[in-house]
JSON list of C-alpha atoms in Angstrom, two decimals:
[
{"chain": "A", "resi": 1, "resn": "UNK", "atom": "CA", "xyz": [140.92, 55.20, 198.03]},
{"chain": "A", "resi": 2, "resn": "UNK", "atom": "CA", "xyz": [138.88, 57.32, 200.31]},
{"chain": "A", "resi": 3, "resn": "UNK", "atom": "CA", "xyz": [140.31, 60.84, 200.73]},
{"chain": "A", "resi": 4, "resn": "UNK", "atom": "CA", "xyz": [139.85, 62.15, 204.10]},
{"chain": "A", "resi": 5, "resn": "UNK", "atom": "CA", "xyz": [139.13, 66.12, 204.25]},
{"chain": "A", "resi": 6, "resn": "UNK", "atom": "CA", "xyz": [139.04, 66.45, 200.33]},
{"chain": "A", "resi": 7, "resn": "UNK", "atom": "CA", "xyz": [138.05, 70.29, 201.19]},
{"chain": "A", "resi": 8, "resn": "UNK", "atom": "CA", "xyz": [141.36, 70.55, 202.95]},
{"chain": "A", "resi": 9, "resn": "UNK", "atom": "CA", "xyz": [139.55, 71.40, 206.50]},
{"chain": "A", "resi": 10, "resn": "UNK", "atom": "CA", "xyz": [137.44, 74.07, 204.59]},
{"chain": "A", "resi": 11, "resn": "UNK", "atom": "CA", "xyz": [140.06, 75.90, 202.95]},
{"chain": "A", "resi": 12, "resn": "UNK", "atom": "CA", "xyz": [138.60, 74.88, 199.46]},
{"chain": "A", "resi": 13, "resn": "UNK", "atom": "CA", "xyz": [135.12, 75.71, 200.65]},
{"chain": "A", "resi": 14, "resn": "UNK", "atom": "CA", "xyz": [135.10, 79.09, 201.16]},
{"chain": "A", "resi": 15, "resn": "UNK", "atom": "CA", "xyz": [132.00, 80.84, 199.28]},
{"chain": "A", "resi": 16, "resn": "UNK", "atom": "CA", "xyz": [132.41, 84.31, 197.89]},
{"chain": "A", "resi": 17, "resn": "UNK", "atom": "CA", "xyz": [129.51, 85.22, 200.40]},
{"chain": "A", "resi": 18, "resn": "UNK", "atom": "CA", "xyz": [131.42, 84.13, 203.51]},
{"chain": "A", "resi": 19, "resn": "UNK", "atom": "CA", "xyz": [134.56, 86.41, 202.79]},
{"chain": "A", "resi": 20, "resn": "UNK", "atom": "CA", "xyz": [137.80, 85.55, 204.71]},
{"chain": "A", "resi": 21, "resn": "UNK", "atom": "CA", "xyz": [138.02, 82.09, 205.80]},
{"chain": "A", "resi": 22, "resn": "UNK", "atom": "CA", "xyz": [140.09, 83.23, 208.67]},
{"chain": "A", "resi": 23, "resn": "UNK", "atom": "CA", "xyz": [137.01, 84.71, 210.10]},
{"chain": "A", "resi": 24, "resn": "UNK", "atom": "CA", "xyz": [135.26, 81.57, 210.45]},
{"chain": "A", "resi": 25, "resn": "UNK", "atom": "CA", "xyz": [135.53, 79.93, 214.31]},
{"chain": "A", "resi": 26, "resn": "UNK", "atom": "CA", "xyz": [136.48, 76.60, 212.54]},
{"chain": "A", "resi": 27, "resn": "UNK", "atom": "CA", "xyz": [139.79, 78.88, 211.28]},
{"chain": "A", "resi": 28, "resn": "UNK", "atom": "CA", "xyz": [140.39, 80.26, 214.48]},
{"chain": "A", "resi": 29, "resn": "UNK", "atom": "CA", "xyz": [139.94, 77.29, 216.42]},
{"chain": "A", "resi": 30, "resn": "UNK", "atom": "CA", "xyz": [140.83, 74.06, 214.31]},
{"chain": "A", "resi": 31, "resn": "UNK", "atom": "CA", "xyz": [144.59, 73.04, 215.63]},
{"chain": "A", "resi": 32, "resn": "UNK", "atom": "CA", "xyz": [144.44, 70.03, 213.31]},
{"chain": "A", "resi": 33, "resn": "UNK", "atom": "CA", "xyz": [144.08, 72.48, 210.15]},
{"chain": "A", "resi": 34, "resn": "UNK", "atom": "CA", "xyz": [147.02, 74.92, 211.80]},
{"chain": "A", "resi": 35, "resn": "UNK", "atom": "CA", "xyz": [149.25, 71.95, 211.98]},
{"chain": "A", "resi": 36, "resn": "UNK", "atom": "CA", "xyz": [148.51, 70.50, 208.23]},
{"chain": "A", "resi": 37, "resn": "UNK", "atom": "CA", "xyz": [148.23, 73.46, 206.21]},
{"chain": "A", "resi": 38, "resn": "UNK", "atom": "CA", "xyz": [150.01, 76.32, 208.02]},
{"chain": "A", "resi": 39, "resn": "UNK", "atom": "CA", "xyz": [153.64, 74.81, 207.77]},
{"chain": "A", "resi": 40, "resn": "UNK", "atom": "CA", "xyz": [153.41, 75.53, 203.66]},
{"chain": "A", "resi": 41, "resn": "UNK", "atom": "CA", "xyz": [150.96, 78.65, 203.66]},
{"chain": "A", "resi": 42, "resn": "UNK", "atom": "CA", "xyz": [152.48, 79.66, 200.32]},
{"chain": "A", "resi": 43, "resn": "UNK", "atom": "CA", "xyz": [152.13, 76.39, 198.79]},
{"chain": "A", "resi": 44, "resn": "UNK", "atom": "CA", "xyz": [148.71, 75.97, 200.11]},
{"chain": "A", "resi": 45, "resn": "UNK", "atom": "CA", "xyz": [147.74, 79.49, 198.58]},
{"chain": "A", "resi": 46, "resn": "UNK", "atom": "CA", "xyz": [149.19, 79.06, 195.72]},
{"chain": "A", "resi": 47, "resn": "UNK", "atom": "CA", "xyz": [146.67, 75.97, 195.06]},
{"chain": "A", "resi": 48, "resn": "UNK", "atom": "CA", "xyz": [143.68, 77.72, 196.44]},
{"chain": "A", "resi": 49, "resn": "UNK", "atom": "CA", "xyz": [144.10, 80.55, 194.37]},
{"chain": "A", "resi": 50, "resn": "UNK", "atom": "CA", "xyz": [144.29, 77.92, 191.05]},
{"chain": "A", "resi": 51, "resn": "UNK", "atom": "CA", "xyz": [141.11, 76.43, 192.41]},
{"chain": "A", "resi": 52, "resn": "UNK", "atom": "CA", "xyz": [139.48, 79.48, 192.74]},
{"chain": "A", "resi": 53, "resn": "UNK", "atom": "CA", "xyz": [140.60, 80.93, 189.82]},
{"chain": "A", "resi": 54, "resn": "UNK", "atom": "CA", "xyz": [138.96, 77.56, 187.86]},
{"chain": "A", "resi": 55, "resn": "UNK", "atom": "CA", "xyz": [135.97, 77.23, 189.58]},
{"chain": "A", "resi": 56, "resn": "UNK", "atom": "CA", "xyz": [135.21, 81.09, 188.87]},
{"chain": "A", "resi": 57, "resn": "UNK", "atom": "CA", "xyz": [135.66, 79.91, 184.96]},
{"chain": "A", "resi": 58, "resn": "UNK", "atom": "CA", "xyz": [133.08, 77.36, 185.56]},
{"chain": "A", "resi": 59, "resn": "UNK", "atom": "CA", "xyz": [130.80, 79.65, 187.13]},
{"chain": "A", "resi": 60, "resn": "UNK", "atom": "CA", "xyz": [130.64, 77.21, 190.42]},
{"chain": "A", "resi": 61, "resn": "UNK", "atom": "CA", "xyz": [131.44, 77.40, 194.04]},
{"chain": "A", "resi": 62, "resn": "UNK", "atom": "CA", "xyz": [135.12, 76.26, 194.79]},
{"chain": "A", "resi": 63, "resn": "UNK", "atom": "CA", "xyz": [134.09, 73.25, 196.74]},
{"chain": "A", "resi": 64, "resn": "UNK", "atom": "CA", "xyz": [132.24, 72.41, 193.82]},
{"chain": "A", "resi": 65, "resn": "UNK", "atom": "CA", "xyz": [135.23, 72.40, 191.51]},
{"chain": "A", "resi": 66, "resn": "UNK", "atom": "CA", "xyz": [137.53, 70.69, 194.52]},
{"chain": "A", "resi": 67, "resn": "UNK", "atom": "CA", "xyz": [134.81, 67.70, 194.47]},
{"chain": "A", "resi": 68, "resn": "UNK", "atom": "CA", "xyz": [134.71, 67.68, 190.90]},
{"chain": "A", "resi": 69, "resn": "UNK", "atom": "CA", "xyz": [138.60, 67.30, 190.76]},
{"chain": "A", "resi": 70, "resn": "UNK", "atom": "CA", "xyz": [138.06, 64.49, 192.76]},
{"chain": "A", "resi": 71, "resn": "UNK", "atom": "CA", "xyz": [135.54, 62.72, 190.60]},
{"chain": "A", "resi": 72, "resn": "UNK", "atom": "CA", "xyz": [137.96, 62.56, 187.48]},
{"chain": "A", "resi": 73, "resn": "UNK", "atom": "CA", "xyz": [140.98, 60.94, 189.85]},
{"chain": "A", "resi": 74, "resn": "UNK", "atom": "CA", "xyz": [141.39, 57.07, 189.60]},
{"chain": "A", "resi": 75, "resn": "UNK", "atom": "CA", "xyz": [141.31, 55.07, 192.21]},
{"chain": "A", "resi": 76, "resn": "UNK", "atom": "CA", "xyz": [138.69, 57.14, 194.51]},
{"chain": "A", "resi": 77, "resn": "UNK", "atom": "CA", "xyz": [135.92, 55.92, 195.14]},
{"chain": "A", "resi": 78, "resn": "UNK", "atom": "CA", "xyz": [134.18, 58.29, 197.49]},
{"chain": "A", "resi": 79, "resn": "UNK", "atom": "CA", "xyz": [135.34, 61.49, 199.52]},
{"chain": "A", "resi": 80, "resn": "UNK", "atom": "CA", "xyz": [134.70, 61.64, 203.27]},
{"chain": "A", "resi": 81, "resn": "UNK", "atom": "CA", "xyz": [132.79, 64.99, 203.07]},
{"chain": "A", "resi": 82, "resn": "UNK", "atom": "CA", "xyz": [131.75, 66.50, 206.66]},
{"chain": "A", "resi": 83, "resn": "UNK", "atom": "CA", "xyz": [128.30, 68.24, 205.55]},
{"chain": "A", "resi": 84, "resn": "UNK", "atom": "CA", "xyz": [126.24, 70.53, 208.33]},
{"chain": "A", "resi": 85, "resn": "UNK", "atom": "CA", "xyz": [124.62, 73.07, 206.11]},
{"chain": "A", "resi": 86, "resn": "UNK", "atom": "CA", "xyz": [122.15, 72.23, 203.33]},
{"chain": "A", "resi": 87, "resn": "UNK", "atom": "CA", "xyz": [124.47, 74.38, 200.63]},
{"chain": "A", "resi": 88, "resn": "UNK", "atom": "CA", "xyz": [127.50, 71.80, 201.32]},
{"chain": "A", "resi": 89, "resn": "UNK", "atom": "CA", "xyz": [125.71, 69.11, 200.12]},
{"chain": "A", "resi": 90, "resn": "UNK", "atom": "CA", "xyz": [124.31, 70.96, 197.23]},
{"chain": "A", "resi": 91, "resn": "UNK", "atom": "CA", "xyz": [127.78, 71.59, 196.61]},
{"chain": "A", "resi": 92, "resn": "UNK", "atom": "CA", "xyz": [128.89, 68.06, 196.78]},
{"chain": "A", "resi": 93, "resn": "UNK", "atom": "CA", "xyz": [126.24, 66.95, 194.22]},
{"chain": "A", "resi": 94, "resn": "UNK", "atom": "CA", "xyz": [126.90, 70.15, 191.84]},
{"chain": "A", "resi": 95, "resn": "UNK", "atom": "CA", "xyz": [130.26, 68.90, 191.20]},
{"chain": "A", "resi": 96, "resn": "UNK", "atom": "CA", "xyz": [128.58, 65.68, 189.42]},
{"chain": "A", "resi": 97, "resn": "UNK", "atom": "CA", "xyz": [127.45, 68.20, 187.01]},
{"chain": "A", "resi": 98, "resn": "UNK", "atom": "CA", "xyz": [131.07, 70.00, 186.21]},
{"chain": "A", "resi": 99, "resn": "UNK", "atom": "CA", "xyz": [133.31, 68.87, 183.31]},
{"chain": "A", "resi": 100, "resn": "UNK", "atom": "CA", "xyz": [136.64, 68.84, 184.30]},
{"chain": "A", "resi": 101, "resn": "UNK", "atom": "CA", "xyz": [138.96, 69.52, 181.27]},
{"chain": "A", "resi": 102, "resn": "UNK", "atom": "CA", "xyz": [142.69, 67.89, 180.75]},
{"chain": "A", "resi": 103, "resn": "UNK", "atom": "CA", "xyz": [143.48, 72.15, 180.75]},
{"chain": "A", "resi": 104, "resn": "UNK", "atom": "CA", "xyz": [141.62, 72.34, 184.10]},
{"chain": "A", "resi": 105, "resn": "UNK", "atom": "CA", "xyz": [143.67, 69.35, 185.43]},
{"chain": "A", "resi": 106, "resn": "UNK", "atom": "CA", "xyz": [147.18, 70.48, 184.39]},
{"chain": "A", "resi": 107, "resn": "UNK", "atom": "CA", "xyz": [146.05, 74.17, 185.51]},
{"chain": "A", "resi": 108, "resn": "UNK", "atom": "CA", "xyz": [145.06, 72.53, 188.95]},
{"chain": "A", "resi": 109, "resn": "UNK", "atom": "CA", "xyz": [148.13, 70.60, 189.54]},
{"chain": "A", "resi": 110, "resn": "UNK", "atom": "CA", "xyz": [150.80, 73.04, 188.24]},
{"chain": "A", "resi": 111, "resn": "UNK", "atom": "CA", "xyz": [151.21, 74.48, 191.89]}
]
């Protein structure tokens, strides 16, 4: 399986320095993301909050932990990643260094 948009069209890629994801041009203009994710905003926000919490506990950007979670999923051969900046490439590679615990999995899958 090859997951499309593993970072939920950028929702799981917000870096602390970037601030609010709604301030990005993509967040303001991506009609597909709005159609996919705005219908269950409370549920989506709960998942994002958990991933953010776990990534902070690991001392890693949220995108790195989201990619790390993908690496432990059986059946996933490669995520489709859209990389346009060096830090995005570094996040994808950095995910390979993260050890995702059973507790992390239970927490991230709880919402």
